[in-house]
mmCIF file of C-alpha atoms and ligand atoms in Angstrom:
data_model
loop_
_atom_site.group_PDB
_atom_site.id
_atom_site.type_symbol
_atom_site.label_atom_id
_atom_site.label_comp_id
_atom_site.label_asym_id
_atom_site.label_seq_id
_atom_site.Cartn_x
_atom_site.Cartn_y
_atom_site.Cartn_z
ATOM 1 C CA UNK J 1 74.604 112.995 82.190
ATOM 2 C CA UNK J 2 72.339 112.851 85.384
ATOM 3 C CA UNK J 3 72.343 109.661 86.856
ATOM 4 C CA UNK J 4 75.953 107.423 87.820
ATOM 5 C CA UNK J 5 76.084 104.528 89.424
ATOM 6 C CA UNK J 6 79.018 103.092 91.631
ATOM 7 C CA UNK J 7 79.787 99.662 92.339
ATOM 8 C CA UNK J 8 81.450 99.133 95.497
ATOM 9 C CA UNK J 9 81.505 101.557 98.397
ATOM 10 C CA UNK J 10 84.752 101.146 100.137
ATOM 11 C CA UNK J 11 86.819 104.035 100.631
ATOM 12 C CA UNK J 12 87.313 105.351 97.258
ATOM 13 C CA UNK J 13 83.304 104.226 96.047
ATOM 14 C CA UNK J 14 82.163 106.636 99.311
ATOM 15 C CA UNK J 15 84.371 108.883 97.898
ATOM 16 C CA UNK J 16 83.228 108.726 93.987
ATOM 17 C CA UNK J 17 79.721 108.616 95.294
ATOM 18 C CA UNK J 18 79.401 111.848 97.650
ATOM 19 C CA UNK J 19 81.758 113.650 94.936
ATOM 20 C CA UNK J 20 79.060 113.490 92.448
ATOM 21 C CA UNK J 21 76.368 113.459 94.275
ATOM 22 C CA UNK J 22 77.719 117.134 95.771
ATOM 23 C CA UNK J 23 78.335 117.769 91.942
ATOM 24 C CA UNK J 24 74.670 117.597 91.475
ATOM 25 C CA UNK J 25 74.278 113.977 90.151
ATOM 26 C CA UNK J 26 71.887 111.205 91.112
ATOM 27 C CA UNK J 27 74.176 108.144 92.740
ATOM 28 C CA UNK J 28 73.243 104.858 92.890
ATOM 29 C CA UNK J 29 75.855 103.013 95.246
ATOM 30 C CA UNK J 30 76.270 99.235 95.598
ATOM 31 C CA UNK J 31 78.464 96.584 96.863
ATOM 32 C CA UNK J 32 78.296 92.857 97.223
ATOM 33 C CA UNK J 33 75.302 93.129 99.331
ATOM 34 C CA UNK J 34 72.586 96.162 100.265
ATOM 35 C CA UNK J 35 73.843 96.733 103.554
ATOM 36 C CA UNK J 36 77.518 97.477 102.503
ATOM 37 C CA UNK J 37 75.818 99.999 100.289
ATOM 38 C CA UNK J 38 73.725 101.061 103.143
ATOM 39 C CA UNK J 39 76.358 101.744 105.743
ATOM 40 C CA UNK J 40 78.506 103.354 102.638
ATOM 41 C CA UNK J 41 75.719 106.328 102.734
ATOM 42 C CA UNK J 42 75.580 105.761 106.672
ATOM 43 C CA UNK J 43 79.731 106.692 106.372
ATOM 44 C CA UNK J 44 79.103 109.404 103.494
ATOM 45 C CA UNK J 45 76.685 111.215 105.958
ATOM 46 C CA UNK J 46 79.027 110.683 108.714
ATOM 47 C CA UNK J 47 81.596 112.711 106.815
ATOM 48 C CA UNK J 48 79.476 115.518 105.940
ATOM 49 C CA UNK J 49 78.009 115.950 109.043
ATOM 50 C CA UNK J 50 82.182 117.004 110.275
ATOM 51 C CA UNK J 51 81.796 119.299 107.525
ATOM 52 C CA UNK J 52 78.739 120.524 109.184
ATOM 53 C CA UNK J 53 80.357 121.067 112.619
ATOM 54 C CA UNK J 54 82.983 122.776 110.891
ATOM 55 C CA UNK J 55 80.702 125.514 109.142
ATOM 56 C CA UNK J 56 81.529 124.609 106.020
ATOM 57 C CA UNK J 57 78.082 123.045 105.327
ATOM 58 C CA UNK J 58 74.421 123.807 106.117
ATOM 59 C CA UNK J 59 72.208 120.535 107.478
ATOM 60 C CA UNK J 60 70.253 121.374 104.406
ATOM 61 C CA UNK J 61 73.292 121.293 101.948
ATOM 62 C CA UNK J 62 74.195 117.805 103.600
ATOM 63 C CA UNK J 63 70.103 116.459 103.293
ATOM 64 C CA UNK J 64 70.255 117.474 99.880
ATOM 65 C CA UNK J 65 73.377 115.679 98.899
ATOM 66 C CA UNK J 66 72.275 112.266 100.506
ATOM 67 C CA UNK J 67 68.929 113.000 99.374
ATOM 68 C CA UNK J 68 70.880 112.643 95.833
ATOM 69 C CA UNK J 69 72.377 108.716 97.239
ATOM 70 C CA UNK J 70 70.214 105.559 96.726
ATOM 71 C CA UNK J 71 71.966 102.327 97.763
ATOM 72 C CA UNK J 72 70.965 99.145 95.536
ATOM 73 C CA UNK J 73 71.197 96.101 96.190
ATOM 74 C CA UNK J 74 71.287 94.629 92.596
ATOM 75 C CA UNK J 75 72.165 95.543 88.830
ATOM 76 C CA UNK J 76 68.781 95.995 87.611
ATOM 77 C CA UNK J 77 68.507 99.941 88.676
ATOM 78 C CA UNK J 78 71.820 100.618 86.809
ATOM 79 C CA UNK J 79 70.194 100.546 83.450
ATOM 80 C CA UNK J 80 68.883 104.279 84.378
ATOM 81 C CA UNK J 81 72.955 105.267 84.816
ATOM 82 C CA UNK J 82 74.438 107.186 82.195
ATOM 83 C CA UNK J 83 77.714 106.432 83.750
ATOM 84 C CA UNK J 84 78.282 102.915 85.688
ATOM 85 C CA UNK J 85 81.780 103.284 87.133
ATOM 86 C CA UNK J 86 83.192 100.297 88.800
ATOM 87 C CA UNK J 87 85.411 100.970 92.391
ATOM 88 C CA UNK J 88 85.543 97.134 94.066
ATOM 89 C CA UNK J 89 88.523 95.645 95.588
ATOM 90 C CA UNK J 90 91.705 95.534 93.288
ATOM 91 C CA UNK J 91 91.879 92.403 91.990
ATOM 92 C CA UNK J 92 90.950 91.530 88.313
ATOM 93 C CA UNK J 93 88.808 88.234 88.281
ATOM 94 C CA UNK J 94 86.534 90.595 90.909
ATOM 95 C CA UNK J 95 86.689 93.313 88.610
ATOM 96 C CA UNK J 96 85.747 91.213 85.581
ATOM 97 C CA UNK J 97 82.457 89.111 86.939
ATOM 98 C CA UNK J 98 81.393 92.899 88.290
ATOM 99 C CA UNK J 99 82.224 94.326 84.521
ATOM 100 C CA UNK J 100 80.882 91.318 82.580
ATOM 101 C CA UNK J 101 77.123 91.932 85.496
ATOM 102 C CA UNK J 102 77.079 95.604 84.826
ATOM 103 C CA UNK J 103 77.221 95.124 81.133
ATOM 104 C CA UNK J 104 74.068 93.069 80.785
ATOM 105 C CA UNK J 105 71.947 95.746 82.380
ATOM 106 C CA UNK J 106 74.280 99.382 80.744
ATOM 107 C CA UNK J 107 71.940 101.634 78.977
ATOM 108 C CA UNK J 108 72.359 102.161 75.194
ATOM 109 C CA UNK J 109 73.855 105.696 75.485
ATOM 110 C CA UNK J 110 75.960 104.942 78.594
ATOM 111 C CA UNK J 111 79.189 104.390 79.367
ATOM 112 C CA UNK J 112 81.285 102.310 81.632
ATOM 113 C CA UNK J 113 84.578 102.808 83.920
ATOM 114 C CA UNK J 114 86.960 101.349 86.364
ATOM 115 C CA UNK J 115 88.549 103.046 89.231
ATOM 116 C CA UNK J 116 91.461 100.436 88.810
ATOM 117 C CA UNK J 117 94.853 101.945 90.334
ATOM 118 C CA UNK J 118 96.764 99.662 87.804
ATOM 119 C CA UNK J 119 94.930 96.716 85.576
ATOM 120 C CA UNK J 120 94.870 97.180 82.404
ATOM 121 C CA UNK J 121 91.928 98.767 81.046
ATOM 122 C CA UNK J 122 92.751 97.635 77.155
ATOM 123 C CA UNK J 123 92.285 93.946 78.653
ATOM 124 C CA UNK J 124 89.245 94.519 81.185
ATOM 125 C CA UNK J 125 87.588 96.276 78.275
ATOM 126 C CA UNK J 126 87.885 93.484 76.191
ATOM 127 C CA UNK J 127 85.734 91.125 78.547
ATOM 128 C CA UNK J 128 82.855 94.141 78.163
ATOM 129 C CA UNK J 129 80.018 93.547 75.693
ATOM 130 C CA UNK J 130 81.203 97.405 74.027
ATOM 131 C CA UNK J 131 85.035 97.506 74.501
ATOM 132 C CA UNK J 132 84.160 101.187 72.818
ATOM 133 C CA UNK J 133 82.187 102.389 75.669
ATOM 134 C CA UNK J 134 84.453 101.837 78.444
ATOM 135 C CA UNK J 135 87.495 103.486 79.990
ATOM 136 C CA UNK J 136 89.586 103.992 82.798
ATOM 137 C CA UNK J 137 88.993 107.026 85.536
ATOM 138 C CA UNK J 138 91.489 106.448 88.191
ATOM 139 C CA UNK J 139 90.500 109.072 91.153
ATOM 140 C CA UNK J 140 92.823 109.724 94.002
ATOM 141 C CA UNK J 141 91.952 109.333 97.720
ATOM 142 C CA UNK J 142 90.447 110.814 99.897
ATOM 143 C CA UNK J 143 88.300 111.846 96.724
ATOM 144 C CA UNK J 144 86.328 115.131 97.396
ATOM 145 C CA UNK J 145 89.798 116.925 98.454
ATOM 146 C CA UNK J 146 91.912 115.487 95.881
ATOM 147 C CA UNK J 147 91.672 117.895 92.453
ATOM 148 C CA UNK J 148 92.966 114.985 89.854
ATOM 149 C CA UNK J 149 91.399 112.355 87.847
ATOM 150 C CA UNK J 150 93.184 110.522 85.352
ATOM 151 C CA UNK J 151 91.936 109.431 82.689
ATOM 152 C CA UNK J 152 92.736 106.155 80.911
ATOM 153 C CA UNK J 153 91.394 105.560 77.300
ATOM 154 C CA UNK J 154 92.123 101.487 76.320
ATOM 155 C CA UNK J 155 93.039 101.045 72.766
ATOM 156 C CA UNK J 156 89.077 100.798 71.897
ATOM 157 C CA UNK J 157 87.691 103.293 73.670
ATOM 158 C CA UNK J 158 85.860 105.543 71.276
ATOM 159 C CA UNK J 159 86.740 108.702 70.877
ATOM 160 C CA UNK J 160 83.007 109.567 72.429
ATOM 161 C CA UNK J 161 83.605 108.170 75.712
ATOM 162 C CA UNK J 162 86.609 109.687 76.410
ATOM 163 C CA UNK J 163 84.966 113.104 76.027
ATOM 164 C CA UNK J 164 81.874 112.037 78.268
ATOM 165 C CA UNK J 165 84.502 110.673 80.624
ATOM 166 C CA UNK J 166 86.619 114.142 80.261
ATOM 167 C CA UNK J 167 83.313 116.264 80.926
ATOM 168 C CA UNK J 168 82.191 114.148 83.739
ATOM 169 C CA UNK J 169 85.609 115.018 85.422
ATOM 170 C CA UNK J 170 85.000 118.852 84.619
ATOM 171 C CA UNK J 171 81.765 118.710 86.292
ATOM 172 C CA UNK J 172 83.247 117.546 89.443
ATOM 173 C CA UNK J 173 85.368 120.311 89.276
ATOM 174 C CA UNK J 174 88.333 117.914 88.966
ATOM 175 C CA UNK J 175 91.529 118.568 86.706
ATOM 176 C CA UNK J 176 91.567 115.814 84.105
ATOM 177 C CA UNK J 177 95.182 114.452 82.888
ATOM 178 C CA UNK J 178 95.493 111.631 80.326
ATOM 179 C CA UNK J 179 97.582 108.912 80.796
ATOM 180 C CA UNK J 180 98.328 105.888 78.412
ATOM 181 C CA UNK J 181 97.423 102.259 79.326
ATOM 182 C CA UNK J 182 100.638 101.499 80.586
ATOM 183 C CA UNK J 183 101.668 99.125 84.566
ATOM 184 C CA UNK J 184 100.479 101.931 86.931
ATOM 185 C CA UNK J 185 99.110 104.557 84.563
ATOM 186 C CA UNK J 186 101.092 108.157 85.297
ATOM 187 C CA UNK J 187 100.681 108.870 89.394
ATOM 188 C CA UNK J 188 101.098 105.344 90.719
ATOM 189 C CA UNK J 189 104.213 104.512 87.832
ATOM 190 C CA UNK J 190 105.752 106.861 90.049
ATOM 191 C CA UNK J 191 104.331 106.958 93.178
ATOM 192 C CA UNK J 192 103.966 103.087 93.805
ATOM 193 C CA UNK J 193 108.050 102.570 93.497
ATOM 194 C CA UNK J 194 108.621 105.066 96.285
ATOM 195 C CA UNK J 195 106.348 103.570 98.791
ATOM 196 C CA UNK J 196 107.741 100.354 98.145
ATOM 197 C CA UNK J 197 111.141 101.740 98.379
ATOM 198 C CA UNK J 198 110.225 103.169 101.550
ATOM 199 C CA UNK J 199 108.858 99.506 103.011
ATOM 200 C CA UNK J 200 112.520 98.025 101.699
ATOM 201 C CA UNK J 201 114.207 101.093 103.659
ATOM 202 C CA UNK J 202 111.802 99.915 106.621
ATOM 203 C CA UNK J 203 112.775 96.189 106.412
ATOM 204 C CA UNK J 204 116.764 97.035 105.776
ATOM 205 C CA UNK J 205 117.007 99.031 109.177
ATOM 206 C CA UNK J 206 117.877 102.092 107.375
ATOM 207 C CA UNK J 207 115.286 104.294 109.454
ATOM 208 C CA UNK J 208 112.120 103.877 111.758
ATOM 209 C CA UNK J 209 108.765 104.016 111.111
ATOM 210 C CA UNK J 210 108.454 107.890 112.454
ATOM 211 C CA UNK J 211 112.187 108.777 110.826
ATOM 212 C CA UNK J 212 111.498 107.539 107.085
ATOM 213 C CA UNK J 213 107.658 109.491 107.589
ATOM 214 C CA UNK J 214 109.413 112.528 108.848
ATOM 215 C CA UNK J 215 112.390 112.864 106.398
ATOM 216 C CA UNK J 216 109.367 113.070 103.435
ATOM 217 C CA UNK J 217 107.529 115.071 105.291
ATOM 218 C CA UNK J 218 109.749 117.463 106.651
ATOM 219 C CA UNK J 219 112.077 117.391 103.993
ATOM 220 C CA UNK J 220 110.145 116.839 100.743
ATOM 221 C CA UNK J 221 106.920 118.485 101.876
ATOM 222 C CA UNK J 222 105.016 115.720 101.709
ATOM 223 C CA UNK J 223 101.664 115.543 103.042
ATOM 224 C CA UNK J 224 102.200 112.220 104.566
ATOM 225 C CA UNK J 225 105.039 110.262 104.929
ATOM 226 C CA UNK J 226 104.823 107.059 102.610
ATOM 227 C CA UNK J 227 104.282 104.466 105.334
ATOM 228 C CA UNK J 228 101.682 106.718 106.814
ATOM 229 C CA UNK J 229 100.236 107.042 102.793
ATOM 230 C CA UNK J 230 100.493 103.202 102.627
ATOM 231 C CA UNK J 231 98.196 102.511 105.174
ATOM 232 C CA UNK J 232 96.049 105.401 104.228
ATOM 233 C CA UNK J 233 95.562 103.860 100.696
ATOM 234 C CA UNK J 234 95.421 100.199 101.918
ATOM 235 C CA UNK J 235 98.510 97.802 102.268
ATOM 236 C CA UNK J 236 96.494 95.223 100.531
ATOM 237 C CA UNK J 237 95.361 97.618 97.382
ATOM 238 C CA UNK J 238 99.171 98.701 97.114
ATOM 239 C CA UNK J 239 100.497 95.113 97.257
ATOM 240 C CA UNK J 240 97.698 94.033 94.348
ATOM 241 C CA UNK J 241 99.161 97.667 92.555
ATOM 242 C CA UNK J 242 102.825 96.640 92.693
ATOM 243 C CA UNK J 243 101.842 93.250 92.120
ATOM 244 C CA UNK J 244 100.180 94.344 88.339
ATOM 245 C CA UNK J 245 102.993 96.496 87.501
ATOM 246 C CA UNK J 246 105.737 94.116 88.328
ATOM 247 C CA UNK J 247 104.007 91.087 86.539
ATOM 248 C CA UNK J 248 103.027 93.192 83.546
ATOM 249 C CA UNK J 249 106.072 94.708 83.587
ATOM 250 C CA UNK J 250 108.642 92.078 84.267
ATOM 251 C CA UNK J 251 110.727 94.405 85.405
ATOM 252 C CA UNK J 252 112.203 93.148 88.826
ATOM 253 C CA UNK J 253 112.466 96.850 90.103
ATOM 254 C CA UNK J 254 109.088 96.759 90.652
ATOM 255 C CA UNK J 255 109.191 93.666 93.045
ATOM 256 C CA UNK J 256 107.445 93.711 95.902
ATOM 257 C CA UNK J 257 109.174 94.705 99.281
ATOM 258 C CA UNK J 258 109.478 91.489 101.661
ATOM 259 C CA UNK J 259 107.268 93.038 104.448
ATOM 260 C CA UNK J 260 104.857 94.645 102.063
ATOM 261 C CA UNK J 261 103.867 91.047 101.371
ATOM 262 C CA UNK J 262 104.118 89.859 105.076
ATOM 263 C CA UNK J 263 102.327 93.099 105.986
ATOM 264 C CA UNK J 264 99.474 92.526 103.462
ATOM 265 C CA UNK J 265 99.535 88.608 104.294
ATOM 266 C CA UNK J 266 99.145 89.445 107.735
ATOM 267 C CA UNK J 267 95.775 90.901 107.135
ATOM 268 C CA UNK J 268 97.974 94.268 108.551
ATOM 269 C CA UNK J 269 96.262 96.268 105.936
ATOM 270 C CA UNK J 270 96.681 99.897 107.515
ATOM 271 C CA UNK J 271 93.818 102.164 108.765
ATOM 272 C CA UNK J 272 90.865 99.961 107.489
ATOM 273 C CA UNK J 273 91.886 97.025 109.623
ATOM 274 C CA UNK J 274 93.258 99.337 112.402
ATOM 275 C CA UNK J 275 96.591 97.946 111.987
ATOM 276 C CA UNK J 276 99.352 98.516 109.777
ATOM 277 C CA UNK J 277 102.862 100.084 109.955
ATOM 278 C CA UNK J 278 100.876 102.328 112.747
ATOM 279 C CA UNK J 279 98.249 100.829 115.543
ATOM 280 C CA UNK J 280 95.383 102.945 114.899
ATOM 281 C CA UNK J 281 93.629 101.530 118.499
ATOM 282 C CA UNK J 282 94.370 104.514 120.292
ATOM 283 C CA UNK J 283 93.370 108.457 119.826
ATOM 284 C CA UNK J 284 96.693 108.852 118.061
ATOM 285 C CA UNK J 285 98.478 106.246 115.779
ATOM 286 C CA UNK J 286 101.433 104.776 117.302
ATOM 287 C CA UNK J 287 104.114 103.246 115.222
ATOM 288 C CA UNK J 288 104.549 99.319 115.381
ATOM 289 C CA UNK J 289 108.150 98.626 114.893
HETATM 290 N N1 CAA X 301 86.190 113.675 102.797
HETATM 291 C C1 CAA X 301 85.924 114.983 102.664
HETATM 292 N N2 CAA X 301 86.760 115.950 103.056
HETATM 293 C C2 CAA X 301 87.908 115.579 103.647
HETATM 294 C C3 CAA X 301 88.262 114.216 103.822
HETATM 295 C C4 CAA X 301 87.346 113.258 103.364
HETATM 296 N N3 CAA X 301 87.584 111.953 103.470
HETATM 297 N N4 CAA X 301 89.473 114.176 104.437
HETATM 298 C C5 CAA X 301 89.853 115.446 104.628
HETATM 299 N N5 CAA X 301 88.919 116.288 104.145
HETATM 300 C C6 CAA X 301 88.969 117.754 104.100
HETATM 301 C C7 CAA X 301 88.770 118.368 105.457
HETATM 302 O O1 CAA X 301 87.399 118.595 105.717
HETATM 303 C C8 CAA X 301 89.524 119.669 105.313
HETATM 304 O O2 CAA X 301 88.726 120.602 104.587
HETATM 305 P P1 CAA X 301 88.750 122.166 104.964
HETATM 306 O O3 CAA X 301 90.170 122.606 104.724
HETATM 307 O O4 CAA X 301 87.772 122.751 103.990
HETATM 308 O O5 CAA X 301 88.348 122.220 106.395
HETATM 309 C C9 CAA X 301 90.704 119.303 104.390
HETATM 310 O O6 CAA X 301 90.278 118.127 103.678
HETATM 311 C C10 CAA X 301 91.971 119.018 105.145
HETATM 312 O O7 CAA X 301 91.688 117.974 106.066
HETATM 313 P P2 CAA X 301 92.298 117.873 107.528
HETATM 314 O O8 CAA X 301 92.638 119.235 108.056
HETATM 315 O O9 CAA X 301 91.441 116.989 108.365
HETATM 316 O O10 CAA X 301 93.585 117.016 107.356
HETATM 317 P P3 CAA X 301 94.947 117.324 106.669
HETATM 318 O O11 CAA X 301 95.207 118.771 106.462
HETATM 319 O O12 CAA X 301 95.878 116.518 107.449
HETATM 320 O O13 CAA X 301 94.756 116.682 105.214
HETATM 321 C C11 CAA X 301 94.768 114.917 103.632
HETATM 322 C C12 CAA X 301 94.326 115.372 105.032
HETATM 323 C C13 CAA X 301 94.069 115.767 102.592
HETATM 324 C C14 CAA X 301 94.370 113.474 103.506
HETATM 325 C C15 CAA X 301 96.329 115.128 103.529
HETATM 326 O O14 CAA X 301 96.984 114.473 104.583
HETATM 327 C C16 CAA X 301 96.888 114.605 102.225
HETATM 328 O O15 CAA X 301 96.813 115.248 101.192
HETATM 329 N N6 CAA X 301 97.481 113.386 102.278
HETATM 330 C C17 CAA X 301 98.036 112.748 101.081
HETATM 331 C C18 CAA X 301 96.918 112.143 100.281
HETATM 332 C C19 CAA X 301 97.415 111.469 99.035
HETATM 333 O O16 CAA X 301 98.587 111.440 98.700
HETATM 334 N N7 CAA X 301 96.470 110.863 98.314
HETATM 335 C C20 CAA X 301 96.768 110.095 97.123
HETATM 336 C C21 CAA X 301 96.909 108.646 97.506
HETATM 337 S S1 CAA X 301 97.375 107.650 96.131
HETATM 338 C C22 CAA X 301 95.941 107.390 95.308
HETATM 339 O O17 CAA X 301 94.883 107.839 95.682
HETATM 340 C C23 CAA X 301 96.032 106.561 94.052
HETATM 341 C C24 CAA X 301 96.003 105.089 94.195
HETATM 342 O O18 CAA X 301 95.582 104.444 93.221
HETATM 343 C C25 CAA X 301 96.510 104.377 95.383
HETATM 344 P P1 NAD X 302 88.129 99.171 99.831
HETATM 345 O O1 NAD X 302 88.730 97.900 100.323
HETATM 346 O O2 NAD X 302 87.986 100.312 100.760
HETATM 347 O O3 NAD X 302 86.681 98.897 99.202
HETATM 348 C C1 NAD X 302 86.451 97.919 98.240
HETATM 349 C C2 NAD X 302 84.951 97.630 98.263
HETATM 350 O O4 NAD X 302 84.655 96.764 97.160
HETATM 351 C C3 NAD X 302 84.508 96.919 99.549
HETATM 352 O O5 NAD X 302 83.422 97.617 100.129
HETATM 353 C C4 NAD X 302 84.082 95.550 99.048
HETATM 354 O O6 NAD X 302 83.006 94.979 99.782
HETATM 355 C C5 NAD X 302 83.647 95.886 97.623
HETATM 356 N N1 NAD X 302 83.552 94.721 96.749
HETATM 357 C C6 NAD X 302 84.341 93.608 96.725
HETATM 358 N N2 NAD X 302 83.856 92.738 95.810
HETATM 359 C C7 NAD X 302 82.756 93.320 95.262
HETATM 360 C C8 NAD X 302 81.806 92.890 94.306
HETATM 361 N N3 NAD X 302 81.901 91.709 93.708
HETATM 362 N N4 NAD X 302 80.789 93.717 93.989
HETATM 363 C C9 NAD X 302 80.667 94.938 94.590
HETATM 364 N N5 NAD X 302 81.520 95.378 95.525
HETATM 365 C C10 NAD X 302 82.550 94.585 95.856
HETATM 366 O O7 NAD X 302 89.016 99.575 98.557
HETATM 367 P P2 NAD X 302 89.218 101.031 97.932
HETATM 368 O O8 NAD X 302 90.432 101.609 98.536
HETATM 369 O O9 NAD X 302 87.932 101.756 97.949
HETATM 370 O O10 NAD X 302 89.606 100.638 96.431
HETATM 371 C C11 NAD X 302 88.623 100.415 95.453
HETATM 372 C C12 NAD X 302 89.241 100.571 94.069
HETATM 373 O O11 NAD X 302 89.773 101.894 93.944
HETATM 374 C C13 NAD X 302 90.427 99.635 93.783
HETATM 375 O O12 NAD X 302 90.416 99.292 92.429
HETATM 376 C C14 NAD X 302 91.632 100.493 94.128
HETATM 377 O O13 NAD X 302 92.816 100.084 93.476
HETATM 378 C C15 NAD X 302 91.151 101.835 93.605
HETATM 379 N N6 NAD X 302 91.822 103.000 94.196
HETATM 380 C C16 NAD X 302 92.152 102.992 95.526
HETATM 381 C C17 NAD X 302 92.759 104.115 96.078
HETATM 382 C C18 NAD X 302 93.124 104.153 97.530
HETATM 383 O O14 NAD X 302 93.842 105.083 97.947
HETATM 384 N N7 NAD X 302 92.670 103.222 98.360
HETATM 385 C C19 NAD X 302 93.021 105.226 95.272
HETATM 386 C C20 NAD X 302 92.645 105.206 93.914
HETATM 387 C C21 NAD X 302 92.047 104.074 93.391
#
């Protein structure tokens, strides 16, 4: 595998795309227009030139990398990828039209994925012209820190492109897990019910903002509290994820926590927008309730 292509450079597409393009790989990046892909690389050299300031980088280490990054502004250069791997916004009928575009044009050897945190890959594989040659790879944010990818074969994904998908991982120096096709995969089965939980603790008065953040923080060791996680990841991804897994599901103890959806109808959709269950405005995020 040499060349990969990535199809929408949001957070976790910047991510997927400086990953392997630091791995070695060739990256084609695109989104729904050249200039999204264009400030993408603008953001992806942004980043590296911290790590630069930081000494953990040379200027010529960073050149090389985003010498590696082409943004595109249509399908037809994907036919060169040996791996196409979709990243747009979580929503399904975006997912499909992008899957059903990428298809037309995906080279006779290659193979495609979806960065999906929780749609089933069994039935977006099944709108693909080769069902066989596609799979889930579900990275975790911010991508080049986090070590996991998991790895999501549908029920006709060939044997084949599970190990091309598996190797891929390895190259990127990234520990591979496999999880079935099953509402929210392994990581966000579990993860996604505690954020929520957190958002009903939030909208019940049980803590603050900075109290429920601390208590996981200080006494679970987590990185980040879950409301400060939630608008990391995007409180309109996370309401699409606990959306899928409570509809495919059934299961009402996945349902959505009141404010989550006033939050993500708001257009309050955490750091991206500058505004979530913190006010990002400032040089330090300040809690909003
Ligand atoms: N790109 C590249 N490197 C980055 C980075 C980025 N976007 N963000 C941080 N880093 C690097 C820094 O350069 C630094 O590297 P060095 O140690 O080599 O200097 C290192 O990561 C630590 O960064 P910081 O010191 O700036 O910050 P921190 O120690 O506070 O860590 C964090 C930041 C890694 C994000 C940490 O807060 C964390 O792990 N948070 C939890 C993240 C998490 O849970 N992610 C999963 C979300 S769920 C998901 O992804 C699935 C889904 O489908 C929703
Ligand atoms: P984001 O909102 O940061 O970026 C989404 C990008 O997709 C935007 O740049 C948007 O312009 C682009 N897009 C929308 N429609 C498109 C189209 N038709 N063609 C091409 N590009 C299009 O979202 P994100 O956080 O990067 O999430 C992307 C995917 O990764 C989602 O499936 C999400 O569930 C998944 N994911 C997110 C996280 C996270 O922590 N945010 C973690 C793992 C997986």
């Amino acid at each position: 595998m040499q060349t990969i292509a990535v199809i929408g450079a949001g957070m976790m597409g910047k991510g997927i795309a400086q990953t392997s393009a630091q791995s070695g790989y060739k990256v084609l990046l695109t989104d729904v227009e050249l200039a999204i892909a264009e400030a993408g690389k603008a953001g992806i050299a942004k980043g590296l030139g911290g790590q630069v300031k930081r000494g953990k980088m040379t200027e010529e280490q960073v050149a090389e990398i985003l010498d590696r990054i082409t943004p595109i502004g249509d399908y037809a250069p994907m036919a060169e990828a040996d791996l196409i791997i979709e990243a747009a916004t979580e929503r399904e009928d975006i997912k499909i039209k992008i899957l059903g575009k990428a298809g037309e044009v995906l080279g006779a050897d290659a193979i495609m994925a979806s960065n999906t945190s929780s749609i089933p890959i069994t039935r977006m594989g099944a709108t693909c012209p080769d069902p066989t040659r596609f799979i889930g790879m579900h990275f975790f944010n911010p991508v080049p820190v986090m070590r996991l990818l998991e790895i999501i074969p549908g029920l006709a994904s060939s044997e084949t492109t599970i190990a091309r998908a598996r190797e891929f991982g390895d190259k990127l120096n990234k520990q591979v897990i496999l999880a079935g096709d099953e509402p929210g995969f392994i990581v966000n089965r579990i993860l996604l019910p505690m954020i929520n939980e957190a958002i009903f603790v939030l909208g019940q008065g049980v803590g603050s903002i900075e109290d429920i953040d601390n208590g996981c923080k200080l006494g679970l060791n987590h990185p980040m509290g879950p409301l400060e996680l939630a608008d990391f990841v995007g409180i309109d991804t996370l309401y699409e994820i606990v959306k899928v897994v409570y509809q495919t599901t059934g299961d009402s103890k996945y349902r959505p926590a009141p404010l989550l959806v006033k939050y993500a109808e708001a257009g309050w959709h955490g750091r991206k927008t500058g505004r979530g269950f913190y006010d990002y405005s400032g040089e330090t995020p300040v809690p909003t309730r």
